[in-house]
Coordinates of C-alpha atoms in Angstrom, one line a residue:
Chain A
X33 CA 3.7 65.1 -119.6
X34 CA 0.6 62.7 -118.8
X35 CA -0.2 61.7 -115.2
X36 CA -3.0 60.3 -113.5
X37 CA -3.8 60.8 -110.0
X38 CA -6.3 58.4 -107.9
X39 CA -7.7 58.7 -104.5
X40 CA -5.5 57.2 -101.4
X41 CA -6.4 54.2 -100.3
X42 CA -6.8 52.0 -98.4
X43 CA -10.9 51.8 -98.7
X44 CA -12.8 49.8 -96.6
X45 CA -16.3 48.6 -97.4
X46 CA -19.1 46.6 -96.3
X47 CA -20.6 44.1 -98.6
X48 CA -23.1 45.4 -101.3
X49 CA -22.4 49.1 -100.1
X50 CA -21.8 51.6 -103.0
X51 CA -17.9 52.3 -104.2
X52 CA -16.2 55.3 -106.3
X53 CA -12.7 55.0 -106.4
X54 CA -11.7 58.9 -108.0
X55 CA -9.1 58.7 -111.1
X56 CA -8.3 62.1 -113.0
X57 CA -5.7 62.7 -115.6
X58 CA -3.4 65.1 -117.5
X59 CA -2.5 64.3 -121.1
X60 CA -1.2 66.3 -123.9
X61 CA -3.2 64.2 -126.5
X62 CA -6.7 62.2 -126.6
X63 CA -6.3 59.5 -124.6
X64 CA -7.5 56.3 -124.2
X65 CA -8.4 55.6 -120.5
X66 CA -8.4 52.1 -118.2
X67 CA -9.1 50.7 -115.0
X68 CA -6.9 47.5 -113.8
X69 CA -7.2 45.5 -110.8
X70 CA -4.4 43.2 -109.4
X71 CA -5.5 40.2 -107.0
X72 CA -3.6 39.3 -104.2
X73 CA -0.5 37.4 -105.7
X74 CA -1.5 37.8 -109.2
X75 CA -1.1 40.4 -112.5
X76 CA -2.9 43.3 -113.4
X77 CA -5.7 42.2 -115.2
X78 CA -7.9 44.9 -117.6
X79 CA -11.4 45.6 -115.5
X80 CA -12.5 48.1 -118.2
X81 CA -11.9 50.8 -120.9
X82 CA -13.2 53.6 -123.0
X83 CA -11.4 55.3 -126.0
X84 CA -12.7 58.6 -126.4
X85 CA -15.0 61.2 -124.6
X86 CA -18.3 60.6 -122.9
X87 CA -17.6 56.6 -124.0
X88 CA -19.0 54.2 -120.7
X89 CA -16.5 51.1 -119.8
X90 CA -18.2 48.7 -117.6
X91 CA -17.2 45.3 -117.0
X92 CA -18.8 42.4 -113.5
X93 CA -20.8 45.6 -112.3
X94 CA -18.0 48.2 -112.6
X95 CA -18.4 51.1 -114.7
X96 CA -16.7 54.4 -115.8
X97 CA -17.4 57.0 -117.8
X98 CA -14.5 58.7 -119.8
X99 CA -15.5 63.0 -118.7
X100 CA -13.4 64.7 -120.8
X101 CA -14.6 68.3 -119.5
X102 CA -13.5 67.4 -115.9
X103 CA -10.2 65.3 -117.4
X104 CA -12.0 62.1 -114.7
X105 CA -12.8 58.9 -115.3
X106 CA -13.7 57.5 -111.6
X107 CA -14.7 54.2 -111.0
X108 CA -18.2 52.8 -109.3
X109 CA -20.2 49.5 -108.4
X110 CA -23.3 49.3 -106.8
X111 CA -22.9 46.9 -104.5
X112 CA -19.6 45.6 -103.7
X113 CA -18.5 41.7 -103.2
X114 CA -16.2 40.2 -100.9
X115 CA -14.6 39.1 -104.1
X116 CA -14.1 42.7 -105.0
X117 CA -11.3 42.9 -103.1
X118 CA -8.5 43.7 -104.9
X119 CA -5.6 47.0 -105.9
X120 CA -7.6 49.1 -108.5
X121 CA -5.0 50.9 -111.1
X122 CA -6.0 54.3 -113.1
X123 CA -4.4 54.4 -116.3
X124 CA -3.6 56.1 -119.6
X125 CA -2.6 55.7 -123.1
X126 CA -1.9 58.5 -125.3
X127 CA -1.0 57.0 -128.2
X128 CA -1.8 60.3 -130.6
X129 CA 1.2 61.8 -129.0
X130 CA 3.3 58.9 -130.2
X131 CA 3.7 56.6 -127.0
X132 CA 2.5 53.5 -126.8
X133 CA 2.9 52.9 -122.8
X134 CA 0.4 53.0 -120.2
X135 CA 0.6 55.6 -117.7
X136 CA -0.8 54.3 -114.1
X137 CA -2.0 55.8 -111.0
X138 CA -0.6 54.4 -107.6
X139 CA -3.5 51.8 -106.9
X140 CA -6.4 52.2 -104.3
X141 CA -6.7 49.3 -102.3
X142 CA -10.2 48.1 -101.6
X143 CA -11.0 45.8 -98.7
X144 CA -14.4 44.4 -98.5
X145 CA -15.6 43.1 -95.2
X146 CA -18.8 40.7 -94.9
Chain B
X56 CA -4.4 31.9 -126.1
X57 CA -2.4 30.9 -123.1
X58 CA -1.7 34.4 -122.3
X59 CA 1.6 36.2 -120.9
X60 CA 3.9 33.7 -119.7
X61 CA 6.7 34.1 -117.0
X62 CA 9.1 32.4 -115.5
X63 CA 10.1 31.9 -112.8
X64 CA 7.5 32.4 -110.7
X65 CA 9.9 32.9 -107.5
X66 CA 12.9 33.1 -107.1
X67 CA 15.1 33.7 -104.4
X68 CA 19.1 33.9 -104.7
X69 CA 21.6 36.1 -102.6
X70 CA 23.3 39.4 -103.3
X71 CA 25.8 39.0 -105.8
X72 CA 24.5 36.2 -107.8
X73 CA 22.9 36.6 -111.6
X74 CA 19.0 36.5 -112.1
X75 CA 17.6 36.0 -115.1
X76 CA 13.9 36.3 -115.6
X77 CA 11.7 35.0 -118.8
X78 CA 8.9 36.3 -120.7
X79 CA 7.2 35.1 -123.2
X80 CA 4.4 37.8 -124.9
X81 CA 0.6 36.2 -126.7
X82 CA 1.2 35.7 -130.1
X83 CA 0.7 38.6 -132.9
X84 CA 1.4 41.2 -129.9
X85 CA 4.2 44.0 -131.3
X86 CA 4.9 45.6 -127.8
X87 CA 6.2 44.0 -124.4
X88 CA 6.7 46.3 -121.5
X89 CA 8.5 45.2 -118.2
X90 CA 7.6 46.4 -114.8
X91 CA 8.4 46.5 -111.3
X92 CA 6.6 46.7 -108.8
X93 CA 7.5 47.4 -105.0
X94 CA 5.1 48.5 -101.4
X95 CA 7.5 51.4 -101.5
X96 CA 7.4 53.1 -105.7
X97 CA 4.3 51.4 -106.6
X98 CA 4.5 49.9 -110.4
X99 CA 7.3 51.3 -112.7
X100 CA 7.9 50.8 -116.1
X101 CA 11.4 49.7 -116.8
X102 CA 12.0 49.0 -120.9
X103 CA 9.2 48.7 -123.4
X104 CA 10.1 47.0 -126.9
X105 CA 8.3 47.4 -129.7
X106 CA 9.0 44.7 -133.0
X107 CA 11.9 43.5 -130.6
X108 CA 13.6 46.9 -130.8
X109 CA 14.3 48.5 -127.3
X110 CA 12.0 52.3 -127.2
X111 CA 12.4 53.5 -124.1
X112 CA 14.7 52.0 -121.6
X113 CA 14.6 55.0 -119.3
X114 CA 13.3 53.3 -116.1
X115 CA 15.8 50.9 -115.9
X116 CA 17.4 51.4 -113.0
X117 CA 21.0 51.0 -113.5
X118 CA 23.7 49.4 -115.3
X119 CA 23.1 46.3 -113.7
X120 CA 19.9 45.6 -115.3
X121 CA 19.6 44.9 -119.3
X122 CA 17.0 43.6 -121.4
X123 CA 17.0 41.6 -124.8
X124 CA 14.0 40.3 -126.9
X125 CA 16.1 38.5 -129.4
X126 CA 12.6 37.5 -131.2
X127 CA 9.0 37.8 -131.2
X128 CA 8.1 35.3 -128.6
X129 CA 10.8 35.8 -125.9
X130 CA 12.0 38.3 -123.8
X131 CA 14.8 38.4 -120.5
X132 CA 15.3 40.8 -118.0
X133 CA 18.6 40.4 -116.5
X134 CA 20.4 41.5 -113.0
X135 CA 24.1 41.3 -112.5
X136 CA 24.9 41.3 -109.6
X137 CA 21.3 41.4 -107.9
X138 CA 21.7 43.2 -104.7
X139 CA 19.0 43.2 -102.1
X140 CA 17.0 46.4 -102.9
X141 CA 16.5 44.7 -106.0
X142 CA 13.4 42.3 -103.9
X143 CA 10.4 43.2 -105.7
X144 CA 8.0 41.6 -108.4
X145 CA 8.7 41.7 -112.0
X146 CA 5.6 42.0 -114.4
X147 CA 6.3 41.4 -118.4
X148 CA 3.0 42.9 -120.1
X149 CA 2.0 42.0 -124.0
X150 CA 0.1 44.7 -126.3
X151 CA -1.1 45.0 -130.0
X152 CA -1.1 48.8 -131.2
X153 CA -4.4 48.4 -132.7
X154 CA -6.4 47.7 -129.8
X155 CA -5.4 51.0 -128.2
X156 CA -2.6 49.6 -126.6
X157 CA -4.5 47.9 -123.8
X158 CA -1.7 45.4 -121.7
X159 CA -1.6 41.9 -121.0
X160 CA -0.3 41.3 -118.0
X161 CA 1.9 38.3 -116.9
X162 CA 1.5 36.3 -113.6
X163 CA 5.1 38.0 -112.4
X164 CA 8.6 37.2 -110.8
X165 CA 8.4 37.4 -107.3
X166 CA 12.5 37.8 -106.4
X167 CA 14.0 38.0 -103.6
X168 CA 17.5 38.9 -102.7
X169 CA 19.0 37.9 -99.4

């Protein structure tokens, strides 16, 4: 079946230092991969995406490339924000194999700290 | 578009008692997914529908819990009787097949069962 994995959190940053928050996957199919992020009190919201292999989603700084040779698709910034803080989600669709549901990670928690 | 919409946004009743939580999915979307999500399991998928017509309603708990989406633009997510373990927020999520099934996420039910 498909999973996807992501690094434990929580992380901890200082502003404008560099993040990579590790997602890989297992999926019968070709996927398409996300990254969410969830707010304190609020929805997931989509952050990025990328549909097929070697594709780059990037979206306010974050980017990630879709590796299909290493089955990854980790997530980076540059130079994190305060307002960066948030629960990042991992997730899959593998809708060639017939299922139209997401498959998530657990969420890495990232704290930012002026 | 005005987005996901749910309602209520809290709710808090005691064990025992009927909840009924509302969804209502952005226009022209065929799927709607509901979610849970708790510090202890993380996000889980409960029921997805897809043209109104339950798929997969294998993470639904137990027989306490049922789902209708008698039409297009409305969805509920029903517990009877809610029991305490049942605390957690309740995300409804929107998608449209053709842009690689990439979810809308709702604002979500916070409920809590005393």
């Amino acid at each position: 079946g498909n999973s996807v994995t992501q690094m434990e959190g929580p992380v901890t940053l200082s502003e404008e230092a560099f993040l990579t928050i590790n997602c890989t996957y297992t999926a019968t199919g070709y996927p398409s991969l996300f990254w969410y992020v969830q707010y304190p009190g609020e929805g997931l919201q989509l952050l990025l995406k990328a549909t097929k292999a070697d594709d780059k989603g990037s979206n306010k700084g974050f980017e990630a490339t879709y590796r299909k040779e290493t089955t990854s698709f980790h997530l980076e910034k540059g130079s994190v924000q305060v307002s960066d803080s948030a629960v990042y989600f991992c997730a899959l669709s593998d809708s060639g194999a017939g299922s139209y549901q997401l498959t998530f990670g657990k969420g890495t928690k990232l704290s930012v700290i002026p | 578009d005005a987005g996901v919409i749910q309602s209520p946004r809290h709710e808090v009743t005691e064990m025992g008692q009927e909840v009924t939580l509302r969804c209502k999915p952005i226009s022209g979307h065929d799927y709607l997914f509901w979610y849970r999500q708790t510090m202890m399991r993380g996000l889980e998928l409960l029921i997805y529908f897809n043209n109104n017509v339950p798929i997969d309603d294998s993470g639904m708990p137990e027989d306490r819990f049922s789902a209708k989406m008698p039409n297009a633009s409305f969805s509920t997510l029903k517990i009877q009787p809610s029991e305490p373990r049942d605390s957690a927020v309740y995300f409804c999520a929107s998608s449209n097949r053709t842009k690689y099934n990439e979810q809308f996420f709702g604002p979500g039910t916070r409920l809590t069962v005393l």
